[in-house]
mmCIF file of C-alpha atoms in Angstrom:
data_model
loop_
_atom_site.group_PDB
_atom_site.id
_atom_site.type_symbol
_atom_site.label_atom_id
_atom_site.label_comp_id
_atom_site.label_asym_id
_atom_site.label_seq_id
_atom_site.Cartn_x
_atom_site.Cartn_y
_atom_site.Cartn_z
ATOM 1 C CA MET A 1 0.000 0.000 0.000
ATOM 2 C CA ALA A 2 1.442 3.342 -1.076
ATOM 3 C CA THR A 3 1.475 6.118 1.515
ATOM 4 C CA VAL A 4 0.561 9.724 0.746
ATOM 5 C CA LEU A 5 1.112 12.812 2.873
ATOM 6 C CA VAL A 6 -1.441 15.545 2.097
ATOM 7 C CA VAL A 7 -0.260 19.008 3.119
ATOM 8 C CA ASP A 8 -2.809 21.827 2.896
ATOM 9 C CA ASP A 9 -4.006 24.518 5.282
ATOM 10 C CA ASP A 10 -7.492 24.243 3.734
ATOM 11 C CA GLN A 11 -8.959 21.653 6.091
ATOM 12 C CA LYS A 12 -11.989 21.028 3.880
ATOM 13 C CA LEU A 13 -9.805 20.228 0.867
ATOM 14 C CA ALA A 14 -7.415 18.137 2.950
ATOM 15 C CA ASN A 15 -10.298 16.061 4.291
ATOM 16 C CA MET A 16 -11.703 15.560 0.790
ATOM 17 C CA LEU A 17 -8.329 14.378 -0.467
ATOM 18 C CA ARG A 18 -7.884 12.079 2.513
ATOM 19 C CA ARG A 19 -11.260 10.443 1.872
ATOM 20 C CA THR A 20 -10.657 10.131 -1.861
ATOM 21 C CA LEU A 21 -7.188 8.654 -1.525
ATOM 22 C CA THR A 22 -8.183 6.309 1.284
ATOM 23 C CA TYR A 23 -11.051 5.015 -0.861
ATOM 24 C CA GLU A 24 -8.536 4.364 -3.669
ATOM 25 C CA GLY A 25 -6.389 2.240 -1.373
ATOM 26 C CA PHE A 26 -3.728 4.697 -0.253
ATOM 27 C CA GLN A 27 -2.608 5.082 3.331
ATOM 28 C CA VAL A 28 -3.027 8.800 4.002
ATOM 29 C CA PHE A 29 -1.471 11.187 6.512
ATOM 30 C CA THR A 30 -2.195 14.909 6.665
ATOM 31 C CA ALA A 31 -0.444 18.086 7.762
ATOM 32 C CA GLY A 32 -1.827 21.598 7.945
ATOM 33 C CA ASP A 33 1.358 23.601 7.431
ATOM 34 C CA GLY A 34 4.928 23.350 6.210
ATOM 35 C CA THR A 35 6.523 22.696 9.584
ATOM 36 C CA ALA A 36 4.136 19.829 10.289
ATOM 37 C CA ALA A 37 4.807 18.506 6.786
ATOM 38 C CA LEU A 38 8.530 18.213 7.475
ATOM 39 C CA ALA A 39 7.857 16.434 10.772
ATOM 40 C CA GLN A 40 5.379 14.025 9.172
ATOM 41 C CA THR A 41 7.769 13.292 6.316
ATOM 42 C CA GLN A 42 10.490 12.349 8.774
ATOM 43 C CA ALA A 43 8.118 10.263 10.881
ATOM 44 C CA GLN A 44 6.050 8.510 8.193
ATOM 45 C CA HIS A 45 8.395 8.360 5.159
ATOM 46 C CA PRO A 46 5.559 8.726 2.634
ATOM 47 C CA ASP A 47 5.889 7.552 -0.946
ATOM 48 C CA VAL A 48 4.357 10.781 -2.265
ATOM 49 C CA ILE A 49 3.678 14.216 -0.785
ATOM 50 C CA VAL A 50 0.697 16.156 -2.136
ATOM 51 C CA LEU A 51 1.836 19.651 -1.217
ATOM 52 C CA ASP A 52 -0.010 22.954 -1.350
ATOM 53 C CA TRP A 53 2.110 25.915 -2.416
ATOM 54 C CA MET A 54 0.348 28.788 -0.638
ATOM 55 C CA MET A 55 0.403 28.244 3.115
ATOM 56 C CA PRO A 56 1.063 30.622 6.016
ATOM 57 C CA GLY A 57 4.509 30.421 7.552
ATOM 58 C CA LEU A 58 6.602 27.846 5.722
ATOM 59 C CA ASP A 59 5.029 27.517 2.273
ATOM 60 C CA GLY A 60 5.277 24.645 -0.203
ATOM 61 C CA ILE A 61 8.383 25.997 -1.918
ATOM 62 C CA GLY A 62 10.089 26.284 1.461
ATOM 63 C CA VAL A 63 9.181 22.694 2.306
ATOM 64 C CA ILE A 64 10.622 21.431 -0.992
ATOM 65 C CA LYS A 65 13.824 23.411 -0.531
ATOM 66 C CA GLN A 66 14.388 21.952 2.936
ATOM 67 C CA LEU A 67 13.644 18.392 1.832
ATOM 68 C CA ARG A 68 15.884 18.559 -1.232
ATOM 69 C CA ALA A 69 18.662 20.264 0.745
ATOM 70 C CA ALA A 70 18.547 17.260 3.086
ATOM 71 C CA ASP A 71 18.783 14.940 0.040
ATOM 72 C CA ASP A 72 15.214 13.742 0.618
ATOM 73 C CA LYS A 73 13.990 12.473 -2.763
ATOM 74 C CA THR A 74 10.363 11.811 -1.771
ATOM 75 C CA LEU A 75 8.063 12.310 -4.762
ATOM 76 C CA ILE A 76 6.209 15.633 -4.564
ATOM 77 C CA LEU A 77 3.024 16.662 -6.354
ATOM 78 C CA MET A 78 2.528 20.387 -5.894
ATOM 79 C CA LEU A 79 -0.968 21.875 -5.741
ATOM 80 C CA THR A 80 -1.555 25.559 -6.328
ATOM 81 C CA ALA A 81 -3.918 28.120 -7.762
ATOM 82 C CA ARG A 82 -0.879 29.795 -9.346
ATOM 83 C CA ASP A 83 -1.116 28.536 -12.917
ATOM 84 C CA ALA A 84 1.286 30.782 -14.832
ATOM 85 C CA VAL A 85 4.096 29.042 -16.698
ATOM 86 C CA GLU A 86 6.641 30.960 -14.615
ATOM 87 C CA ASP A 87 5.098 29.560 -11.436
ATOM 88 C CA ARG A 88 5.248 26.014 -12.782
ATOM 89 C CA VAL A 89 8.876 26.508 -13.747
ATOM 90 C CA GLN A 90 9.692 27.792 -10.248
ATOM 91 C CA GLY A 91 7.986 24.843 -8.572
ATOM 92 C CA LEU A 92 9.678 22.285 -10.789
ATOM 93 C CA GLU A 93 13.093 23.932 -10.568
ATOM 94 C CA THR A 94 12.818 23.909 -6.777
ATOM 95 C CA GLY A 95 12.378 20.150 -6.875
ATOM 96 C CA ALA A 96 8.706 19.269 -7.307
ATOM 97 C CA ASP A 97 8.100 16.178 -9.439
ATOM 98 C CA ASP A 98 4.699 17.223 -10.761
ATOM 99 C CA TYR A 99 2.396 20.225 -10.662
ATOM 100 C CA LEU A 100 -1.405 20.346 -10.578
ATOM 101 C CA ALA A 101 -3.335 23.599 -10.748
ATOM 102 C CA LYS A 102 -6.426 24.239 -8.652
ATOM 103 C CA PRO A 103 -9.248 23.602 -9.177
ATOM 104 C CA PHE A 104 -8.673 20.027 -10.296
ATOM 105 C CA ALA A 105 -10.735 16.887 -10.730
ATOM 106 C CA PRO A 106 -10.008 14.116 -8.201
ATOM 107 C CA ALA A 107 -9.587 11.704 -11.142
ATOM 108 C CA GLU A 108 -6.724 13.828 -12.505
ATOM 109 C CA LEU A 109 -5.030 13.924 -9.114
ATOM 110 C CA LEU A 110 -5.251 10.124 -8.888
ATOM 111 C CA ALA A 111 -3.859 9.746 -12.409
ATOM 112 C CA ARG A 112 -0.908 12.005 -11.557
ATOM 113 C CA LEU A 113 -0.183 10.064 -8.355
ATOM 114 C CA HIS A 114 -0.269 6.716 -10.143
ATOM 115 C CA ALA A 115 2.023 8.103 -12.860
ATOM 116 C CA LEU A 116 4.521 9.313 -10.259
ATOM 117 C CA LEU A 117 4.511 5.959 -8.477
ATOM 118 C CA ARG A 118 5.166 4.162 -11.774
ATOM 119 C CA ARG A 119 8.283 6.198 -12.405
ATOM 120 C CA PRO A 120 11.433 4.115 -12.498
ATOM 121 C CA ALA A 121 14.263 4.975 -10.165
ATOM 122 C CA VAL A 122 16.558 7.602 -11.610
ATOM 123 C CA VAL A 123 19.647 6.051 -13.139
ATOM 124 C CA THR A 124 22.690 8.281 -13.051
ATOM 125 C CA LYS A 125 24.594 8.241 -16.333
ATOM 126 C CA ASN A 126 28.083 9.462 -15.545
ATOM 127 C CA GLU A 127 29.723 9.440 -18.956
ATOM 128 C CA SER A 128 30.630 12.786 -20.514
ATOM 129 C CA LEU A 129 28.662 13.658 -23.614
ATOM 130 C CA ALA A 130 29.556 15.733 -26.638
ATOM 131 C CA TYR A 131 28.007 16.676 -29.950
ATOM 132 C CA SER A 132 29.454 19.138 -32.434
ATOM 133 C CA ASP A 133 31.171 21.738 -30.183
ATOM 134 C CA LEU A 134 28.802 21.087 -27.251
ATOM 135 C CA PHE A 135 30.136 19.299 -24.154
ATOM 136 C CA LEU A 136 28.463 18.162 -20.903
ATOM 137 C CA ASP A 137 29.917 16.343 -17.894
ATOM 138 C CA PRO A 138 27.237 14.845 -15.585
ATOM 139 C CA ILE A 139 29.686 14.446 -12.681
ATOM 140 C CA THR A 140 31.114 17.961 -12.543
ATOM 141 C CA ARG A 141 28.007 19.432 -14.240
ATOM 142 C CA GLU A 142 30.350 21.331 -16.527
ATOM 143 C CA THR A 143 28.824 22.545 -19.783
ATOM 144 C CA ARG A 144 30.710 24.181 -22.660
ATOM 145 C CA ARG A 145 30.075 25.384 -26.161
ATOM 146 C CA GLY A 146 33.543 25.232 -27.700
ATOM 147 C CA THR A 147 35.756 26.973 -25.139
ATOM 148 C CA ARG A 148 32.869 29.009 -23.685
ATOM 149 C CA ALA A 149 31.529 27.635 -20.405
ATOM 150 C CA PHE A 150 27.957 28.334 -19.345
ATOM 151 C CA GLU A 151 25.783 27.445 -16.369
ATOM 152 C CA LEU A 152 22.417 25.680 -16.371
ATOM 153 C CA THR A 153 19.658 25.294 -13.825
ATOM 154 C CA SER A 154 18.835 21.781 -12.651
ATOM 155 C CA LYS A 155 16.030 21.158 -15.129
ATOM 156 C CA GLU A 156 17.879 22.823 -18.010
ATOM 157 C CA PHE A 157 20.774 20.457 -17.313
ATOM 158 C CA ASP A 158 18.474 17.419 -17.292
ATOM 159 C CA LEU A 159 16.911 18.481 -20.585
ATOM 160 C CA LEU A 160 20.244 19.067 -22.313
ATOM 161 C CA HIS A 161 21.567 15.793 -20.902
ATOM 162 C CA PHE A 162 18.645 13.933 -22.460
ATOM 163 C CA LEU A 163 19.068 15.652 -25.820
ATOM 164 C CA LEU A 164 22.788 14.865 -25.843
ATOM 165 C CA ARG A 165 22.066 11.188 -25.190
ATOM 166 C CA HIS A 166 20.040 11.135 -28.412
ATOM 167 C CA PRO A 167 21.831 13.337 -30.969
ATOM 168 C CA ARG A 168 20.316 13.541 -34.467
ATOM 169 C CA GLN A 169 17.259 11.648 -33.186
ATOM 170 C CA VAL A 170 13.868 13.336 -33.497
ATOM 171 C CA LEU A 171 12.332 13.266 -30.026
ATOM 172 C CA ARG A 172 8.604 13.617 -29.572
ATOM 173 C CA ARG A 173 7.418 16.330 -27.225
ATOM 174 C CA GLU A 174 5.622 13.752 -25.057
ATOM 175 C CA GLN A 175 8.757 11.588 -24.930
ATOM 176 C CA ILE A 176 10.886 14.490 -23.690
ATOM 177 C CA LEU A 177 8.361 15.414 -21.012
ATOM 178 C CA GLN A 178 8.113 11.820 -19.848
ATOM 179 C CA GLU A 179 11.868 11.267 -19.719
ATOM 180 C CA VAL A 180 12.938 14.627 -18.255
ATOM 181 C CA TRP A 181 9.978 15.494 -16.032
ATOM 182 C CA GLY A 182 8.610 11.995 -15.529
ATOM 183 C CA TYR A 183 5.047 12.791 -16.632
ATOM 184 C CA ASP A 184 3.055 14.444 -19.386
ATOM 185 C CA PHE A 185 1.907 18.020 -19.247
ATOM 186 C CA GLY A 186 -1.436 18.938 -20.801
ATOM 187 C CA GLY A 187 -1.455 19.637 -24.503
ATOM 188 C CA GLU A 188 -1.782 23.397 -24.022
ATOM 189 C CA ASP A 189 1.102 23.638 -21.574
ATOM 190 C CA ASN A 190 4.256 25.253 -22.989
ATOM 191 C CA VAL A 191 6.714 24.613 -20.173
ATOM 192 C CA LEU A 192 8.875 22.492 -22.502
ATOM 193 C CA GLU A 193 8.957 25.298 -25.048
ATOM 194 C CA VAL A 194 9.993 27.721 -22.303
ATOM 195 C CA TYR A 195 12.911 25.485 -21.330
ATOM 196 C CA ILE A 196 13.962 24.967 -24.943
ATOM 197 C CA GLY A 197 14.046 28.755 -25.215
ATOM 198 C CA TYR A 198 16.199 28.999 -22.086
ATOM 199 C CA LEU A 199 18.647 26.425 -23.470
ATOM 200 C CA ARG A 200 18.877 28.035 -26.888
ATOM 201 C CA LYS A 201 19.640 31.409 -25.338
ATOM 202 C CA LYS A 202 22.538 29.946 -23.350
ATOM 203 C CA LEU A 203 23.841 27.699 -26.115
ATOM 204 C CA GLU A 204 23.812 30.529 -28.648
ATOM 205 C CA ALA A 205 24.973 33.349 -26.346
ATOM 206 C CA GLY A 206 28.318 33.578 -28.156
ATOM 207 C CA GLY A 207 26.746 33.737 -31.610
ATOM 208 C CA GLU A 208 27.075 30.005 -32.202
ATOM 209 C CA PRO A 209 24.760 28.310 -34.717
ATOM 210 C CA ARG A 210 21.599 26.660 -33.455
ATOM 211 C CA LEU A 211 21.835 23.007 -32.403
ATOM 212 C CA ILE A 212 18.358 22.400 -30.947
ATOM 213 C CA GLN A 213 16.059 22.276 -33.961
ATOM 214 C CA THR A 214 12.268 22.320 -33.881
ATOM 215 C CA VAL A 215 10.465 19.564 -35.747
ATOM 216 C CA ARG A 216 7.058 21.076 -36.377
ATOM 217 C CA ALA A 217 4.115 19.193 -34.839
ATOM 218 C CA VAL A 218 6.490 16.525 -33.485
ATOM 219 C CA GLY A 219 9.143 17.776 -31.088
ATOM 220 C CA TYR A 220 12.855 18.580 -31.180
ATOM 221 C CA VAL A 221 16.153 17.200 -32.432
ATOM 222 C CA LEU A 222 19.765 17.976 -31.511
ATOM 223 C CA ARG A 223 21.591 18.377 -34.806
ATOM 224 C CA GLU A 224 23.590 20.880 -36.805
ATOM 225 C CA ASP A 225 21.472 23.001 -39.086
ATOM 226 C CA SER A 226 21.804 21.725 -42.641
#
């Protein structure tokens, strides 16, 4: 039986989620604020944390930062009414594994939880990767374009790492989301496009030719422009 920690200061919503998840066979614990969430995580070791962003005191982002700083890799599904792409990027960059905007249907929440629990354990690939004049070292997290070094955020690094493992291969949008984020965003969500834009800006900051090409209606491919 998978265990879920529901963290929300809205007691009505927390109770609804507890009933729904219990009915679906989960063992459920609850916490009403960020401090209690950290204590419950340490005590109960849940498989997944369903975490509200906006809470008084220690908010959801603060909880994630403390857990990840302590090398706690518990799966986290963030809930929030903040639905802008920038907010999603912030939540995911902080260390959330998935993001669900309020209001949501209980069926979608259950689908997201099951998808998270099906995720395979992350396998660290330590070999250095290179394509054209682009270089990435997963151990030192060094990235270079020719002799020019540049820095990436955590998710930018993961995305570039995945692209470099499949050079010249057309990768479907859904495949990239599944492999890098571990789940599928909705069809109207453009978080992937935002990150591709971030990467292109850094990869081309010295005037270098584009390496991440768009394949219209399909996805992206890492290749030199022909």
